[in-house]
XYZ file of C-alpha atoms in Angstrom:
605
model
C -1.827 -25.639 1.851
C -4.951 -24.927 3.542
C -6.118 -23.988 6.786
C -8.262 -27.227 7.247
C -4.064 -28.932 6.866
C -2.594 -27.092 9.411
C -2.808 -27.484 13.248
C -4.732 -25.724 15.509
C -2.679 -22.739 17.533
C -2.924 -23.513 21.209
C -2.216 -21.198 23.930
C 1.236 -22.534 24.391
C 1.625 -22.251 20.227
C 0.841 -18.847 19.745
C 2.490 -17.338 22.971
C 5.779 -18.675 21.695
C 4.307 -17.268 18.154
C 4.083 -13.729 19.426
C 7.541 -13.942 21.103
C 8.831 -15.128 17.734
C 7.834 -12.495 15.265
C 7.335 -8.339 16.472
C 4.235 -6.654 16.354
C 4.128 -5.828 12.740
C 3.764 -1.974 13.530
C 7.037 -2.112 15.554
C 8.590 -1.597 11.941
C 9.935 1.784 10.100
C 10.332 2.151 6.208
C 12.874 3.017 4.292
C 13.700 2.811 0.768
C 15.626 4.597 -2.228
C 12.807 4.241 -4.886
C 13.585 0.609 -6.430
C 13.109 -1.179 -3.055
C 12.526 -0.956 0.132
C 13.001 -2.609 3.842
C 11.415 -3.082 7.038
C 13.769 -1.937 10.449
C 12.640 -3.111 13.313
C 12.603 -1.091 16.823
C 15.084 -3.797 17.869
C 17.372 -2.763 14.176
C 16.596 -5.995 12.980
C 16.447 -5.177 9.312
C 13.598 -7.778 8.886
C 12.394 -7.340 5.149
C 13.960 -6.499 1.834
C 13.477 -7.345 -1.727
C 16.940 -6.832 -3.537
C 17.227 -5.281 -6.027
C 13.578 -4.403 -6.742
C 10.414 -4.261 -4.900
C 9.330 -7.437 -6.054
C 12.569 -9.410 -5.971
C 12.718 -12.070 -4.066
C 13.214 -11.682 -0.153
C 16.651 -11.709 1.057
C 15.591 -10.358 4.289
C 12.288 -11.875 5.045
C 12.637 -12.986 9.245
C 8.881 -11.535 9.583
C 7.390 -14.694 7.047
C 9.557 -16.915 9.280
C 12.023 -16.079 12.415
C 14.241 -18.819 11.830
C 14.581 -19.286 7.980
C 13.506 -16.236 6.355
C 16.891 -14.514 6.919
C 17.790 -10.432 8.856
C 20.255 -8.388 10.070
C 20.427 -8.457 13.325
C 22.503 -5.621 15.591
C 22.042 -7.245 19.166
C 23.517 -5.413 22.138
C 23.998 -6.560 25.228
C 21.984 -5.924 27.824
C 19.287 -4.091 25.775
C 16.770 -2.130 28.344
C 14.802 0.067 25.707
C 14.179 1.648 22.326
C 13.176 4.236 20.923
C 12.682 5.245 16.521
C 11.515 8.007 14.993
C 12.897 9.652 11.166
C 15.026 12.871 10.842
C 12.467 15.810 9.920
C 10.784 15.742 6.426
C 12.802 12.812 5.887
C 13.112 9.117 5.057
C 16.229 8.369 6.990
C 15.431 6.909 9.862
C 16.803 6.354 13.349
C 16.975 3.509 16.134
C 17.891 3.979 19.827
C 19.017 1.367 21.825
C 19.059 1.823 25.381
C 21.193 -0.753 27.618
C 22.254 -0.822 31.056
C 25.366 0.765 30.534
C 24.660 3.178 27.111
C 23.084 4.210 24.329
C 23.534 3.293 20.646
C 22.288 5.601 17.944
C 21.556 3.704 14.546
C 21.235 5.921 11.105
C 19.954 3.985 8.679
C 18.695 4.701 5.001
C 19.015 3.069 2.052
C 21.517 5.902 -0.047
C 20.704 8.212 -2.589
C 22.976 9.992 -5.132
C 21.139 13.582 -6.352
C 18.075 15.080 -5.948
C 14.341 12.680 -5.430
C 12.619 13.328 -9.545
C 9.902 11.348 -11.286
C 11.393 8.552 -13.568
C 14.965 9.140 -12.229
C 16.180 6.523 -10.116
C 18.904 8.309 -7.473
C 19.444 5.035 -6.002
C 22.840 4.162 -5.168
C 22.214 0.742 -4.220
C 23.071 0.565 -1.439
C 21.753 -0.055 2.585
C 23.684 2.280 4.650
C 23.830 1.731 9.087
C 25.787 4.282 11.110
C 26.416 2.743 14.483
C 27.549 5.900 17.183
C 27.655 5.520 21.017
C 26.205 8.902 22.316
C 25.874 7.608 25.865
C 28.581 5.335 28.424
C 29.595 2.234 26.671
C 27.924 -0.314 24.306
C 28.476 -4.082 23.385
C 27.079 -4.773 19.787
C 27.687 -7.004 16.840
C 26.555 -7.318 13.964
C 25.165 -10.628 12.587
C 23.846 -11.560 9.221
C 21.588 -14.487 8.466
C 20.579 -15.762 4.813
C 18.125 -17.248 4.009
C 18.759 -20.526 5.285
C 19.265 -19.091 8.703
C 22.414 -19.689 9.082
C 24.881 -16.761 10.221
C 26.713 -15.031 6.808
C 30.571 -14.885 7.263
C 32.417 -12.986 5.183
C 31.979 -9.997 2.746
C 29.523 -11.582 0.284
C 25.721 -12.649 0.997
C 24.491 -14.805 -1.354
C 20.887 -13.615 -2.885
C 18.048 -16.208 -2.720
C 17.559 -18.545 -5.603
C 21.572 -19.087 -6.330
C 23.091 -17.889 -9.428
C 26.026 -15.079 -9.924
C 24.682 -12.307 -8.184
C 25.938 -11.767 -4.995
C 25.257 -8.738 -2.032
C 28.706 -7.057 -0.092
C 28.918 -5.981 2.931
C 31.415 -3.997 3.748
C 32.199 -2.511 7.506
C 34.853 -0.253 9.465
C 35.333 -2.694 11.658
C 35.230 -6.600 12.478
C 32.205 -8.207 11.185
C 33.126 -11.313 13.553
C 33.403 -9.506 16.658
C 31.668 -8.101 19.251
C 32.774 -4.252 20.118
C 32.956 -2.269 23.094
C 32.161 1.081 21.727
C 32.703 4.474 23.367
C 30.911 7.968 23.547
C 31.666 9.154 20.030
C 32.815 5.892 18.341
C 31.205 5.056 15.411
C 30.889 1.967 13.039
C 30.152 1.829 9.460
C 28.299 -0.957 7.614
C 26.909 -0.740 4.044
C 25.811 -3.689 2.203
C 25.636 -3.076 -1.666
C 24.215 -4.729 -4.291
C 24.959 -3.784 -7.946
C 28.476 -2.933 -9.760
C 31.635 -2.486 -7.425
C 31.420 -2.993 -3.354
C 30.733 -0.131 -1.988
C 32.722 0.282 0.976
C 32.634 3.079 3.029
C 34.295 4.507 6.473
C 32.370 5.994 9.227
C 32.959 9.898 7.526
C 32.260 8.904 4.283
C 29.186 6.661 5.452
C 27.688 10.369 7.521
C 28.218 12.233 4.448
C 26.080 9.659 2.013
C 23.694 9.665 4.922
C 23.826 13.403 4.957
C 23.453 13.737 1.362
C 20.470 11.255 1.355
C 18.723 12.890 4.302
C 19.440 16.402 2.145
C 17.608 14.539 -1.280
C 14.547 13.731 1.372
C 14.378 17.114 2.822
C 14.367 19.161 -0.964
C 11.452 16.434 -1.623
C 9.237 17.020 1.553
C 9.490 20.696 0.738
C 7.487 20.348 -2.795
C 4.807 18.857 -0.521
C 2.210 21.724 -0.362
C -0.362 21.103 2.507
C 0.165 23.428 5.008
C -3.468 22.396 6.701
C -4.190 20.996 9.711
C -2.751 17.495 10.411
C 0.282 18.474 8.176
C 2.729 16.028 10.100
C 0.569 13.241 9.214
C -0.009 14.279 5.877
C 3.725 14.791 4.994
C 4.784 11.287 6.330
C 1.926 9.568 4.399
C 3.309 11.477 1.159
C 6.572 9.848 2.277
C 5.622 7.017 2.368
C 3.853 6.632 -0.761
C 7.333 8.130 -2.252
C 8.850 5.075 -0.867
C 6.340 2.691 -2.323
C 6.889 4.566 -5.826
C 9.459 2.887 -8.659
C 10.650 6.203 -9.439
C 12.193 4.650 -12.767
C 8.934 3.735 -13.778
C 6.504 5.774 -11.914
C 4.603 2.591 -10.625
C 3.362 2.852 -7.409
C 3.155 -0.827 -5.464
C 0.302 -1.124 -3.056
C 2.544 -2.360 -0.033
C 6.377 -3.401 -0.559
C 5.503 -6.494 1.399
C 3.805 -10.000 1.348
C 1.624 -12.263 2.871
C 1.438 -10.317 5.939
C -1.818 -11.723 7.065
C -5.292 -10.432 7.534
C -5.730 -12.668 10.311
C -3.641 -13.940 12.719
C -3.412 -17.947 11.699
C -5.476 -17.744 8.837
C -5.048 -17.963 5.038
C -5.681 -14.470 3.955
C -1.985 -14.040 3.054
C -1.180 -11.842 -0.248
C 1.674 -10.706 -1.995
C 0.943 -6.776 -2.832
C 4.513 -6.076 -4.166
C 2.483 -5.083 -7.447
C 0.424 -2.227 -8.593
C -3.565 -2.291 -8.978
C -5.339 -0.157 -11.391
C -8.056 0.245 -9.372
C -5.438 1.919 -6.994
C -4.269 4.375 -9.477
C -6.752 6.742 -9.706
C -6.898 7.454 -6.601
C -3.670 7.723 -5.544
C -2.867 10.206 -8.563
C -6.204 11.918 -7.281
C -4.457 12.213 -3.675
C -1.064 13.408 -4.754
C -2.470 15.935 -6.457
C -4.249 17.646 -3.845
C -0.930 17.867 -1.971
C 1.442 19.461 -4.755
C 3.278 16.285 -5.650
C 1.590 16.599 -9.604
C 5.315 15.325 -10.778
C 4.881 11.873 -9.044
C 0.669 12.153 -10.415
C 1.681 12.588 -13.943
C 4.297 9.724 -13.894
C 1.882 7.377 -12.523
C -0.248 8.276 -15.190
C 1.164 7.716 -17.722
C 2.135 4.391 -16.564
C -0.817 3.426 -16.405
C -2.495 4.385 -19.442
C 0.922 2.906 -20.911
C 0.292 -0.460 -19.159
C -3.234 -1.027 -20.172
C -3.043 0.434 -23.916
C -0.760 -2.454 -24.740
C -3.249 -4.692 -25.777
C -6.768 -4.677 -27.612
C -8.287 -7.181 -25.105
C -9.608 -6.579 -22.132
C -7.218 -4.815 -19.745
C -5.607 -6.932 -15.974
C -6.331 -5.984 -12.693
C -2.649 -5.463 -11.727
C 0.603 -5.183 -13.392
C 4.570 -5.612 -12.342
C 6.447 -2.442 -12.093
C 7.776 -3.086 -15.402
C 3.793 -2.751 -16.759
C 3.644 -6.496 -17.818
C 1.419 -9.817 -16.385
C 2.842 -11.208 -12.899
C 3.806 -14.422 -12.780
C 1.853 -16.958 -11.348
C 1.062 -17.305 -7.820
C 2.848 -20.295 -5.819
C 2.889 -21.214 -2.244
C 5.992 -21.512 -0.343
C 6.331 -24.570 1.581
C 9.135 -23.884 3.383
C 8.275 -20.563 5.552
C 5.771 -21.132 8.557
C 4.507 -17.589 8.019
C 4.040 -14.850 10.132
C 3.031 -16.398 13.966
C 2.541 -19.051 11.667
C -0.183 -18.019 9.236
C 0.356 -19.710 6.196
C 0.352 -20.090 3.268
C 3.514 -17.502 2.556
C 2.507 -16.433 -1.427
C 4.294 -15.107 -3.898
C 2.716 -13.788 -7.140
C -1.028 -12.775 -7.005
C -3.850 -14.750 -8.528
C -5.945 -12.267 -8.808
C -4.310 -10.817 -11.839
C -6.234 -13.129 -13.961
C -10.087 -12.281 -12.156
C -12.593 -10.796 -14.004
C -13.389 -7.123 -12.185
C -15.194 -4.766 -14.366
C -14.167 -1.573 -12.368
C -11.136 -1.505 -14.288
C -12.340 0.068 -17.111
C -13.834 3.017 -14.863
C -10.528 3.259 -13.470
C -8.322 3.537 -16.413
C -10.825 6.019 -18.290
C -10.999 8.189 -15.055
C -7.021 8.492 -14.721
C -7.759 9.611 -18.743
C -9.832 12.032 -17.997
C -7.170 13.358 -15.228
C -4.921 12.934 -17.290
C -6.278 14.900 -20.030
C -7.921 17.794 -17.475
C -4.280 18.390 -16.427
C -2.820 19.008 -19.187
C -2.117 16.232 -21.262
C -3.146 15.225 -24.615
C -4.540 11.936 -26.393
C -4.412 10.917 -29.936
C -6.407 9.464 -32.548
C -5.171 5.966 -31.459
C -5.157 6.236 -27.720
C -9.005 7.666 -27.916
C -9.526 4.670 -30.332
C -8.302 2.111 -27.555
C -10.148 4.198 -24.819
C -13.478 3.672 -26.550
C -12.910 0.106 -26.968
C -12.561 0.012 -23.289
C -15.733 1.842 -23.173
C -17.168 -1.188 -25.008
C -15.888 -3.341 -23.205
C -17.441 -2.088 -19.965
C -20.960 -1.158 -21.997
C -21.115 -5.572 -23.156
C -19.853 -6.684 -19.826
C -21.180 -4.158 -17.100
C -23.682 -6.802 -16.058
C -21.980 -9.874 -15.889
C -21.001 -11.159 -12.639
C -17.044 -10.350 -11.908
C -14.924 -10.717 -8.336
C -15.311 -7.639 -7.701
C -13.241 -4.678 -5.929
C -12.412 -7.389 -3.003
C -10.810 -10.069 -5.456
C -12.945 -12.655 -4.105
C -12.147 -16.407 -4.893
C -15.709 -17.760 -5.283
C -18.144 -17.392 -8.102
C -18.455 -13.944 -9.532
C -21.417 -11.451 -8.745
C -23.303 -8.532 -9.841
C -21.406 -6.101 -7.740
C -22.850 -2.772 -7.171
C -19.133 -1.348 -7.538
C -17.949 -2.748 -10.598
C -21.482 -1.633 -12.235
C -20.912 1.508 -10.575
C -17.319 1.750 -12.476
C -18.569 0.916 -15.789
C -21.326 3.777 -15.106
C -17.544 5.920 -14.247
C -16.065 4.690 -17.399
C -18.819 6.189 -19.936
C -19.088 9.103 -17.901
C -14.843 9.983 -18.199
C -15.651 8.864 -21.872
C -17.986 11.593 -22.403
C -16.261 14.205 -20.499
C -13.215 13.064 -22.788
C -15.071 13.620 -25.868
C -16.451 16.715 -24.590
C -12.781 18.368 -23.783
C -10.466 16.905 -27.139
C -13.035 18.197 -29.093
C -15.159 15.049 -30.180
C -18.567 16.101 -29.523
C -20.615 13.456 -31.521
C -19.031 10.606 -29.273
C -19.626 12.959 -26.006
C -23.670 12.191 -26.847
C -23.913 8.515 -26.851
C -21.161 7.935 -23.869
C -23.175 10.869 -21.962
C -26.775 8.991 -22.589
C -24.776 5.840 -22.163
C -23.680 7.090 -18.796
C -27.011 8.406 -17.663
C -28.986 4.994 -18.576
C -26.821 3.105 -16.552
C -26.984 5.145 -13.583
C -30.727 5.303 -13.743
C -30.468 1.476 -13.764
C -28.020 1.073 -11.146
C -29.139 2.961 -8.270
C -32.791 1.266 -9.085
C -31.545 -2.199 -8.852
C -29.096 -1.741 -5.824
C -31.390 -0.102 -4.059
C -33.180 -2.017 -1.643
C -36.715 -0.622 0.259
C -36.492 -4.033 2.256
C -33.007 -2.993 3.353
C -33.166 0.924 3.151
C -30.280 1.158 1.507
C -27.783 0.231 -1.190
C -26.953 -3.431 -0.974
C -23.938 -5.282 -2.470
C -25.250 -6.350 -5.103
C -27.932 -5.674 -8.073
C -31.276 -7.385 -7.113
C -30.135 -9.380 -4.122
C -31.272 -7.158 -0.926
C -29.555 -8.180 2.478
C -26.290 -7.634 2.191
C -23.498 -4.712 2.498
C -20.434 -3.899 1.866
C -17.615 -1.027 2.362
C -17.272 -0.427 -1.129
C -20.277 1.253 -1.289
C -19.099 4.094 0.471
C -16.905 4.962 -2.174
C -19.616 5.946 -4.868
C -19.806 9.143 -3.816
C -16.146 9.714 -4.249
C -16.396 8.778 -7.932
C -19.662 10.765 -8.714
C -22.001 7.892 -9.216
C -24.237 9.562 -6.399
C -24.063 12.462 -4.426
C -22.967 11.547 -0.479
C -26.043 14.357 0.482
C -28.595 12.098 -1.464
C -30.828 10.565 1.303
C -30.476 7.328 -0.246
C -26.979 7.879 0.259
C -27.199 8.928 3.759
C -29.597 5.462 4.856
C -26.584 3.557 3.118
C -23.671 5.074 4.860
C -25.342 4.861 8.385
C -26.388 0.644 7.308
C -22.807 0.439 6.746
C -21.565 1.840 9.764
C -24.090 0.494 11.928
C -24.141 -3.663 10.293
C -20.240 -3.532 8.780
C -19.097 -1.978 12.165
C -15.832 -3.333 14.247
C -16.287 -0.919 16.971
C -13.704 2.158 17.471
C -14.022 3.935 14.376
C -13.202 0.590 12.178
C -14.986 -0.915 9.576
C -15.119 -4.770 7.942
C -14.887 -4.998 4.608
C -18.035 -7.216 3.937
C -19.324 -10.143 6.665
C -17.618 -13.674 5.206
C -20.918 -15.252 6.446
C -23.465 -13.077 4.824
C -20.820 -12.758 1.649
C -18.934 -15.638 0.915
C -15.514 -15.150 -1.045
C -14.032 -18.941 -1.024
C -11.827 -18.864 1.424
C -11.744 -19.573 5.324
C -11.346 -17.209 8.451
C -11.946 -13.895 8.979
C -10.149 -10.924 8.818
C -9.332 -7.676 10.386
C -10.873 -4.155 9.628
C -10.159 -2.431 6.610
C -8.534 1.173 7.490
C -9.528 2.689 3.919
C -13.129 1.670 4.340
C -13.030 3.949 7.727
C -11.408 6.996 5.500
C -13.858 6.584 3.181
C -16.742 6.963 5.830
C -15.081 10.024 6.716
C -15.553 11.252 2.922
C -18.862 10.102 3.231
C -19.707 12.155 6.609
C -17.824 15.701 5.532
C -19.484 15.742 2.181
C -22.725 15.219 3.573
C -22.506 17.840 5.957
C -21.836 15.864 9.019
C -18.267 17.915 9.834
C -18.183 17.111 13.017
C -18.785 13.355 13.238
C -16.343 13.218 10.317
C -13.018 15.295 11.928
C -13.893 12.855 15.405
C -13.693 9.981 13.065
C -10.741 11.118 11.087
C -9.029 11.628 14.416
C -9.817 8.619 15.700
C -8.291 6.705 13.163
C -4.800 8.814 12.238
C -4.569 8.391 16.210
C -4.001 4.479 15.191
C -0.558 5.581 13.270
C 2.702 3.681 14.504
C 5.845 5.505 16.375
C 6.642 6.885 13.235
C 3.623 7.570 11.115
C 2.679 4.478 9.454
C -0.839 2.891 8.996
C -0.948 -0.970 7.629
C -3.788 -2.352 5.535
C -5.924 -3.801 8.751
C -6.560 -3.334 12.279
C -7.601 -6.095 14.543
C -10.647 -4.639 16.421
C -9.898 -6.815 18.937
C -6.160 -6.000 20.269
C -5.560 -3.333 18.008
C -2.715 -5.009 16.350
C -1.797 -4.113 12.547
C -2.758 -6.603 10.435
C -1.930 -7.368 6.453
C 0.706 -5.825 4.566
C 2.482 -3.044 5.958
C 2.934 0.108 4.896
C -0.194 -0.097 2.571
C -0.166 2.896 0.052
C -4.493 2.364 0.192
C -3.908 3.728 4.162
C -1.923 6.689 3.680
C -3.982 7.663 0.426
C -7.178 7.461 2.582
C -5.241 9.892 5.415
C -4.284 12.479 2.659
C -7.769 12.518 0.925
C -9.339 12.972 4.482
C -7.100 15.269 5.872
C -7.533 17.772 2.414
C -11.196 17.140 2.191
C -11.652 18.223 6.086
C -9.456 21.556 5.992
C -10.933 22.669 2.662
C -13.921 21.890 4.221
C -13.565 23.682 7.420
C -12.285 26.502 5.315
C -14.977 27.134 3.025
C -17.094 27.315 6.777
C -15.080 30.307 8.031
């Protein structure tokens, strides 16, 4: 499908659109560490993947209202709502306000024992506590699958037929609307592995209880104490619910095809994980005490992309193998209708050259805290390193995935310059000193090289790309954070103001690239990129513009949700979230900001 196929939104279209389908920020997380879903402010449960992140959708209402399946609690009456989680916690709860009460709803999805790296606690299991703690309330509760129709019974049937089947169990009447009192409470827990797991309204509070406990003993291991600790400790939350804790993947958003622009074709599945996302997400976690979740995630990934002897993918399943292929499906309209709905992401077959930068430098973190490498694993490291020394000027798709013809990026140079660096500093530290000389002059030749050819006098800056001046883009920002340059270097300086002054979306936000200036093969535009902005704030601090960088920072954390969550894009225009939501990219950015600022400030006193 493609946008030139599909009709134009009129006024009339997308009013009835936006009445459809929520804001996509009106959503809370939650999740027990193999999946994870989206509850609404209404308690529409409006995405989950069962059993696993990237299962397919049983609950998917937000890809299309009327066929994409939720679980509804409608009340009658309804006047207002109000969400927010229990402290230091992932359980989460809804308010719902009619003219005659109010309904609490505690919802989590259950754990059994304490939150540790490659455990799963996960009892599998979606746990609602409905309690009246005001006059009287009318609610139901109503299922839909996936076909829209309403579920009766105990047993949902999971998408794509076959044996497997979800259970709901309940305290009460599925098939009735109750009038519930101050104090009455009703119990619903849909499981979805081994026995039904059906549970009264004391049992269901203590499983809650016990889960909100697990969360709590978590949040404490969390060791910024800084300023903007709130914001910090939900954003390490929330990466904790993006995180397979059996295999210490971490997926860069448990959603898809949440679009970049209202309408438009932009529309990716991210229920994967990116290499190029692992190093700095281990780098992040780090910083804030959680080194448990940083070592698992390392060792995925240097498990995931030693495998083979060829040249290493972009992104991996949770299980560390090669997604399958992406498809387009036909029968969801899409959020407000912006189709196509994908599953599976084609850019795990793209050439992008930064990989191999990103791999060595989680080696060299891996190695710097504490771990060890032998003969083999530095064998398959250096062919990496080769890899990146034949192909490091060869056109690729770059850090953005585009779907045009590949380019000389200044990034995925820039990584390859990263990669023999980490080599050398790898050699250098298990004691193989003779290879620490030719990655180090390796390293230093291609810098030289690199910051001559993307630097542009026409321009006054870095550009996109080797040798073509007259363009920019966001990822430019981020060679300071990987050591390629330092963010004091005037050079440096010029490029981060030309970026912020021709890449600008007003309020703080930043676009990626300009589609017109840099075409990437598809149509439409997009919204602004909320890591790009976190970056600039890097950029600012570390450059000695404190200030301008903690009014920026604030600026942007201010754009958080009701409870703490940032998605992948902001529309400059309205505000509106845009892309997949929660995006781990987001909250990394916060935490990196938020450390880099205090430590910062700090070191001023």
């Amino acid at each position: 499908m493609t946008t030139m196929n599909r009709p134009v939104q009129t006024d009339d279209v997308r009013r009835d659109l936006a009445d459809r389908y929520p804001p996509i920020a009106d959503h809370a997380l939650v999740g027990d560490g193999e999946t994870a879903a989206l509850v609404g402010l209404d308690a529409r449960v409006a995405w989950a993947c069962l059993p696993r992140f990237d299962s397919p959708a049983v609950f998917a209402s937000l890809l299309d209202a009327d066929r994409g399946g939720r679980w509804d609690l409608p009340v009658q009456d309804l006047r207002s709502s109000h969400q927010h989680y229990l402290p230091s916690s992932a359980v989460l709860v809804t308010e719902l306000t009619t003219g005659t009460g109010t309904l609490r709803v505690t919802d989590a999805l259950l754990l059994d024992g304490a939150l540790e790296p490659r455990r799963s606690v996960a009892t599998h299991a979606f746990g609602r506590l409905l309690e009246v703690t005001s006059g009287t309330v009318s609610v139901r509760s109503l299922l839909r699958g996936r076909d829209g129709a309403p579920v009766e019974g105990a047993v949902v049937p999971l998408p794509g037929g076959g044996e497997r089947r979800l259970h709901l169990s309940s305290s009460r009447d599925t098939g009735a609307e109750h009038d519930l009192g101050v104090g009455e409470r009703w119990a619903l827990t849909l499981s979805w592995r081994g026995e039904p797991l059906d549970l009264g309204a004391d049992a269901l509070a203590d499983a809650l209880a016990r889960t909100d406990e697990a969360w709590r003993r978590w949040s404490a291991g969390v060791s910024y104490r800084g300023r903007y600790a709130d914001l910090v400790l939900r954003s390490a939350i929330t990466l904790k619910l993006c995180d397979h804790h059996t295999s210490g993947a971490v997926v860069a958003a448990p959603t898809s095809s949440l679009p970049e622009a209202i309408g438009g074709e932009r529309n990716w599945d991210y229920r994967f994980t990116w290499v190029r996302d692992a190093a700095y997400t281990v780098y992040a976690l780090r910083r804030i005490g959680m080194v448990e979740e940083s070592d698992a995630f390392l060792d995925w990934v240097l498990q995931a992309c030693t495998r083979e002897d060829g040249r290493p993918d972009v992104l991996y399943t949770l299980d560390g193998t090669f997604p399958a292929a992406e498809v387009e499906d036909e029968g969801f309209e899409g959020y407000r209708g912006s189709a196509p709905v994908r599953w599976g992401n084609g850019a795990s077959g793209q050439l992008q050259h930064d990989v191999y930068g990103e791999i060595l430098d989680c080696a060299y973190q891996y190695v710097r805290h504490g771990g060890t490498l032998d003969d083999g694993q530095w064998e398959h490291l250096e062919r990496l390193g080769g890899l990146a020394e034949r192909h490091h000027l060869t056109p690729d798709q770059g850090i953005w995935e585009i779907r045009d013809t590949g380019r000389p990026f200044t990034y995925s140079v820039a990584m390859c310059q990263v990669a023999f660096d980490r080599l050398a500093r790898l050699a250098e530290v298990t004691g193989r000193p003779g290879r620490a000389e030719h990655w180090r002059t390796l390293a230093d030749e291609v810098r030289t090289e690199l910051l001559d050819r993307a630097w542009s006098e026409e321009d006054g800056c870095f550009t996109e790309h080797l040798d073509q001046p007259g363009t920019l883009d966001a990822s430019l920002l981020a060679l300071p954070l990987r050591r390629v340059v330092d963010a004091a270097d005037p050079r440096m300086v010029a490029t981060v103001d030309a970026v912020a002054r021709e890449l600008s979306a007003g309020g703080g936000l930043l676009f990626r690239y300009l589609h017109a200036d840099s075409p990437d093969g598809l149509q439409g535009d997009e919204g602004a990129f909320l890591l790009c902005s976190f970056w600039w704030v890097d950029n600012l601090v570390q450059s000695g513009r404190l200030r301008e960088g903690r009014e920026l920072f604030e600026s942007l954390v201010a754009r958080v949700n009701h409870v703490g969550l940032l998605a992948e894009e902001v529309d400059p225009t309205s505000g509106e979230f845009l892309g997949n939501f929660p995006q781990a990219f987001s909250h990394i950015g916060l935490i990196s900001s938020a450390v880099l600022l205090a430590r910062t400030e700090e070191a001023g006193t």
